[in-house]
PDB file of C-alpha atoms in Angstrom:
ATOM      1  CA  UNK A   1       2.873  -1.363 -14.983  1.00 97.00           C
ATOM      2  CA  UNK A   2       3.257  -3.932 -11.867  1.00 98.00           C
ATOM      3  CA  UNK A   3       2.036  -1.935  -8.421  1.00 98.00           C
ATOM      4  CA  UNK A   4       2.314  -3.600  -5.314  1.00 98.00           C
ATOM      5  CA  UNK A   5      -0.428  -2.282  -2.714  1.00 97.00           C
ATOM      6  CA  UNK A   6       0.867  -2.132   1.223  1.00 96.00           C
ATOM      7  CA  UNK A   7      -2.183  -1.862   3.877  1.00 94.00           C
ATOM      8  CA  UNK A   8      -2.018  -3.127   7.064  1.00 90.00           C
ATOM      9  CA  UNK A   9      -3.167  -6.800   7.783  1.00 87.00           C
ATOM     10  CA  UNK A  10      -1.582  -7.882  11.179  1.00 80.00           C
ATOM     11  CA  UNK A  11      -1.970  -4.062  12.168  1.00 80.00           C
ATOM     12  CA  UNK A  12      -5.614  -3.960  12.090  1.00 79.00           C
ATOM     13  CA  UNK A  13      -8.110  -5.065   9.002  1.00 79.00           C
ATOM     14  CA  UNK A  14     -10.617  -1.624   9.873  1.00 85.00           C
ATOM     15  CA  UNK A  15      -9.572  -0.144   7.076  1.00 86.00           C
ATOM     16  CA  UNK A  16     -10.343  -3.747   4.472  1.00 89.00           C
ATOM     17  CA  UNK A  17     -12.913  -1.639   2.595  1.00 90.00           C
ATOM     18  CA  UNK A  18     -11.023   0.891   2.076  1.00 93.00           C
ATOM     19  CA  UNK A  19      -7.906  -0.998   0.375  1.00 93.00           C
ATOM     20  CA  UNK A  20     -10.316  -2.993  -1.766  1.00 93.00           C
ATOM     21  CA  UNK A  21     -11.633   0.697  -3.419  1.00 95.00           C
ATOM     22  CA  UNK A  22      -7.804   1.421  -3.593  1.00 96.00           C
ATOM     23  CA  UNK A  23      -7.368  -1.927  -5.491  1.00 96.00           C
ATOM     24  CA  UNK A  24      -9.988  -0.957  -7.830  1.00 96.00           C
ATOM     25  CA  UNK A  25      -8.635   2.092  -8.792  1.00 95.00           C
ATOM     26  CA  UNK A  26      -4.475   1.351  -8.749  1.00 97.00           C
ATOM     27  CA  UNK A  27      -5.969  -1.240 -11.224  1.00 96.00           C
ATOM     28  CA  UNK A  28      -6.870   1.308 -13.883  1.00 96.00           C
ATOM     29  CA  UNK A  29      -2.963   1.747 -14.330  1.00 97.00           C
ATOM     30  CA  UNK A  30      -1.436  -1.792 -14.169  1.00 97.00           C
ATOM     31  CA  UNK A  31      -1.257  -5.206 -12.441  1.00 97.00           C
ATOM     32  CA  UNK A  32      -1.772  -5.166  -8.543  1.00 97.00           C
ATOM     33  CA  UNK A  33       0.399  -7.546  -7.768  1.00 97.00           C
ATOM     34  CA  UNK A  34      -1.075  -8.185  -3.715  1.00 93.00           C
ATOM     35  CA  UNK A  35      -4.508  -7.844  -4.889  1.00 86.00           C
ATOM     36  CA  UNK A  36      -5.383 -10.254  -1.334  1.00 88.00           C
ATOM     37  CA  UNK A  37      -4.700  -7.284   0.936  1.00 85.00           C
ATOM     38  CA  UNK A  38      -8.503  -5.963  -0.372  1.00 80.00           C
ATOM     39  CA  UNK A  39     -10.050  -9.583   0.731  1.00 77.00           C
ATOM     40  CA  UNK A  40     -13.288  -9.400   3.019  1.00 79.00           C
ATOM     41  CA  UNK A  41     -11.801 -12.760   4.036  1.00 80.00           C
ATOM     42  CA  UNK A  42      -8.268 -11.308   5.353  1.00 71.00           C
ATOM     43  CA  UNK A  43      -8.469 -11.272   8.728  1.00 64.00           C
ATOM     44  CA  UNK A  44      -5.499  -9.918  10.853  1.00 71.00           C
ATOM     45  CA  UNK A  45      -4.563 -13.252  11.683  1.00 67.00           C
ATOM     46  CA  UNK A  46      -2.968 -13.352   8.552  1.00 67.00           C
ATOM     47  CA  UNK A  47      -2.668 -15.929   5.728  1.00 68.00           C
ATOM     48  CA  UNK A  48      -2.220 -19.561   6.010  1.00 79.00           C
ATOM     49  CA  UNK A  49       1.646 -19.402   5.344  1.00 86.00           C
ATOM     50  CA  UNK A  50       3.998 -19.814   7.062  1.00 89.00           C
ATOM     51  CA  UNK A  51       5.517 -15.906   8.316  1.00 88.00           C
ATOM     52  CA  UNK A  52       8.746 -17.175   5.800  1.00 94.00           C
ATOM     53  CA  UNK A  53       6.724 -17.943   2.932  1.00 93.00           C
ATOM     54  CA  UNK A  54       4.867 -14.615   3.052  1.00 92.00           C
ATOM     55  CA  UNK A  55       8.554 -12.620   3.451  1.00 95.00           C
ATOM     56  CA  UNK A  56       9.480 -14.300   0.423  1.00 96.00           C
ATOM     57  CA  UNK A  57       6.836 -14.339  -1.596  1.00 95.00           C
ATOM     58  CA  UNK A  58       6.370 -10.800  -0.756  1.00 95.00           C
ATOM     59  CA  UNK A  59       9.609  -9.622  -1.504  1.00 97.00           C
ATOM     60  CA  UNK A  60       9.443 -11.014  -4.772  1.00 97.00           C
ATOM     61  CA  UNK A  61       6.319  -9.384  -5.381  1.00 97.00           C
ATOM     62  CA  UNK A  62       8.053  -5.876  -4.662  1.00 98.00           C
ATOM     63  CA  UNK A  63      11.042  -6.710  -6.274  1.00 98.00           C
ATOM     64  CA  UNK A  64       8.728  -7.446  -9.738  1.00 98.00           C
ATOM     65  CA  UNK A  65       6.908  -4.493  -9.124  1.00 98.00           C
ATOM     66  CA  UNK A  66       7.669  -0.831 -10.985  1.00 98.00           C
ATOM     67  CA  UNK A  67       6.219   1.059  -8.038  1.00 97.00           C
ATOM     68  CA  UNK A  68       4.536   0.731  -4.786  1.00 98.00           C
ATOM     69  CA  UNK A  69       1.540   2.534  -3.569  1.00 98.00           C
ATOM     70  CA  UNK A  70       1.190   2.506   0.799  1.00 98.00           C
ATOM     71  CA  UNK A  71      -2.194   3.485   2.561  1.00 96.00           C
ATOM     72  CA  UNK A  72      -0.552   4.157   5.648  1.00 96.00           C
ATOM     73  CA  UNK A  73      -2.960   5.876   8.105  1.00 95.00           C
ATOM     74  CA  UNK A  74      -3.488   2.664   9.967  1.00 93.00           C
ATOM     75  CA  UNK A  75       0.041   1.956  11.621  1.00 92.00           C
ATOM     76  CA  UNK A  76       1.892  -1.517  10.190  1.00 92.00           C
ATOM     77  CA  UNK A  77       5.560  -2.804  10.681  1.00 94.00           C
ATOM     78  CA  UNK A  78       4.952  -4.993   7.348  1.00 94.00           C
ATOM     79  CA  UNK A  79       3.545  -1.781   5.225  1.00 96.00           C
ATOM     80  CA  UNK A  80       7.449   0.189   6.751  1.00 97.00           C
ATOM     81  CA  UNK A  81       9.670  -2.525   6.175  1.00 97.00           C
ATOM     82  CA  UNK A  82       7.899  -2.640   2.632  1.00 97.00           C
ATOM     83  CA  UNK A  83       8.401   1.092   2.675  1.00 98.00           C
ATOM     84  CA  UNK A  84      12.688   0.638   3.183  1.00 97.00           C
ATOM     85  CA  UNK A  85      13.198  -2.013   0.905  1.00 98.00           C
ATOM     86  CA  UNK A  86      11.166  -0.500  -1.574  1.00 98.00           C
ATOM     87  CA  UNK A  87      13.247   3.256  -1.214  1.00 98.00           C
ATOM     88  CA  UNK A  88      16.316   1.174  -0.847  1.00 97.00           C
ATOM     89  CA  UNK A  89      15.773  -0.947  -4.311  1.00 98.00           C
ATOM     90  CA  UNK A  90      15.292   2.780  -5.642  1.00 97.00           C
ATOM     91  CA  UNK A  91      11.438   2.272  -6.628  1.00 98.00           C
ATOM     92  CA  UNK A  92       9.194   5.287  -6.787  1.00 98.00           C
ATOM     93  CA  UNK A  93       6.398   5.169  -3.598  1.00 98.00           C
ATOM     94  CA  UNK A  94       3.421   6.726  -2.774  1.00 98.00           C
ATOM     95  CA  UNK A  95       2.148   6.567   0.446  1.00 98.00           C
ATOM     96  CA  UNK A  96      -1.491   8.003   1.528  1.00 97.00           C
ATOM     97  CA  UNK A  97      -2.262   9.252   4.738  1.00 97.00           C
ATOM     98  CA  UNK A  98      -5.782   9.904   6.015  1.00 94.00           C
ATOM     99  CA  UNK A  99      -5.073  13.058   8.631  1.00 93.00           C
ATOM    100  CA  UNK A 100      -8.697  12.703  10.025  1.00 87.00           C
ATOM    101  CA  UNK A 101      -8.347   9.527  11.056  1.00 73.00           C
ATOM    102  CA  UNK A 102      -7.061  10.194  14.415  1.00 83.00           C
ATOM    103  CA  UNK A 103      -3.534   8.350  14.243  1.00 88.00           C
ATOM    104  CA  UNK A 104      -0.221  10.247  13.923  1.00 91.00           C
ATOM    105  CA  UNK A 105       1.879   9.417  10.869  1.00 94.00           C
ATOM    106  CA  UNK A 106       5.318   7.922  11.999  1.00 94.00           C
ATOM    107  CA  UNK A 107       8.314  10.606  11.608  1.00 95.00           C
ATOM    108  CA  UNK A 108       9.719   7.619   9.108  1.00 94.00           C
ATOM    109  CA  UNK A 109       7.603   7.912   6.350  1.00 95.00           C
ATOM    110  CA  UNK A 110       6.619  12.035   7.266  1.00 95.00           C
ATOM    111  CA  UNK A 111      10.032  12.870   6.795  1.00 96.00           C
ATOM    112  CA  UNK A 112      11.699  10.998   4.401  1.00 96.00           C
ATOM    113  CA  UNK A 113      12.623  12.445   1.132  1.00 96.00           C
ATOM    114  CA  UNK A 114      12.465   8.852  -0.718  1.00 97.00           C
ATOM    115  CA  UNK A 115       8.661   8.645  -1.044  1.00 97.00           C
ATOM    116  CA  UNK A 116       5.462  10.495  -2.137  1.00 97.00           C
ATOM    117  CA  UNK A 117       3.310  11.219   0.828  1.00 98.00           C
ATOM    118  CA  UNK A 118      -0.344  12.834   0.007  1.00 97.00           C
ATOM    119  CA  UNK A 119      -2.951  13.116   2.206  1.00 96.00           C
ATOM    120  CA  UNK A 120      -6.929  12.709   1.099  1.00 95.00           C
ATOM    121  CA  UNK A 121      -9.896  12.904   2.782  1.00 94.00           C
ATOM    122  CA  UNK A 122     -12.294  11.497   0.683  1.00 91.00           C
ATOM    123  CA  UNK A 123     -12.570   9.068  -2.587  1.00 87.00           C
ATOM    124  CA  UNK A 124     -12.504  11.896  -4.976  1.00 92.00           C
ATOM    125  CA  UNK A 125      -9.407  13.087  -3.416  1.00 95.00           C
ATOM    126  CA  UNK A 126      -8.186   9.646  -3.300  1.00 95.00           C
ATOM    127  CA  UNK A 127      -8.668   8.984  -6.946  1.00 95.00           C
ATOM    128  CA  UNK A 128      -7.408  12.667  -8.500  1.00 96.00           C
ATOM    129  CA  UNK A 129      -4.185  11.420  -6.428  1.00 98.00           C
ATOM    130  CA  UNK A 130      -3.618   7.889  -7.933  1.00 97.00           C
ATOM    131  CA  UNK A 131      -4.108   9.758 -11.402  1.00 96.00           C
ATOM    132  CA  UNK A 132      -1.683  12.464 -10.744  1.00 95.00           C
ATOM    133  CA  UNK A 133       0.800   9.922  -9.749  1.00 95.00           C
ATOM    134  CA  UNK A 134       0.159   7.116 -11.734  1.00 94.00           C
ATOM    135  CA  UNK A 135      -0.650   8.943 -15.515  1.00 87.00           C
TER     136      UNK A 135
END
């Protein structure tokens, strides 16, 4: 199985730890294919491509990929726009949500029928989840 991880980069890297451990697990069950977005070294400044070459290169990535798995408690306009194309090519999604971590979840991804949302609080939570879902 190919997954393609979505965390927020440009949005904020305070949750970099956080995505790594969710790495690590998702790669029990498959291939991450964006394996970066865990990177110590990520900053939110990005990569050192140009914003076209990471649309593409992305995009490919998520078109290759058999599912994608969002940790969307930190708000990102890359991790939604992932989110549509992702329901719109048909692919299953999960998206987790931390409820505790003071941010509102956007109505868009709340209330749409096309994805998975589950909320955890901590990493046992996190990784009965990913099993459930990806088993």
């Amino acid at each position: 199985m190919k997954i393609y991880f979505a965390g927020a980069i440009r949005g904020g890297r305070d949750d970099q730890a956080l995505y790594l451990k969710i790495i690590e697990e998702l790669s029990e069950y498959g291939t991450v294919l964006t394996e970066h977005i865990g990177a110590a070294d990520l900053t939110s400044s990005g990569e050192a491509l140009s914003d076209a070459q990471i649309h593409e290169r992305d995009l490919s990535w998520l078109r290759e990929a058999d599912r994608l798995v969002a940790e969307v408690t930190t708000p990102s306009l890359g991790v939604g726009y992932e989110i549509g194309k992702a329901t719109e090519w048909g692919k299953p999604v999960l998206c987790l949500y931390r409820p505790d971590a003071g941010r509102s979840l956007s109505a868009m991804i709340a209330g749409s029928a096309a994805v998975t949302l589950r909320e955890y609080r901590t990493p046992a939570e996190l990784k009965k989840i990913l099993e459930e879902y990806l088993r």
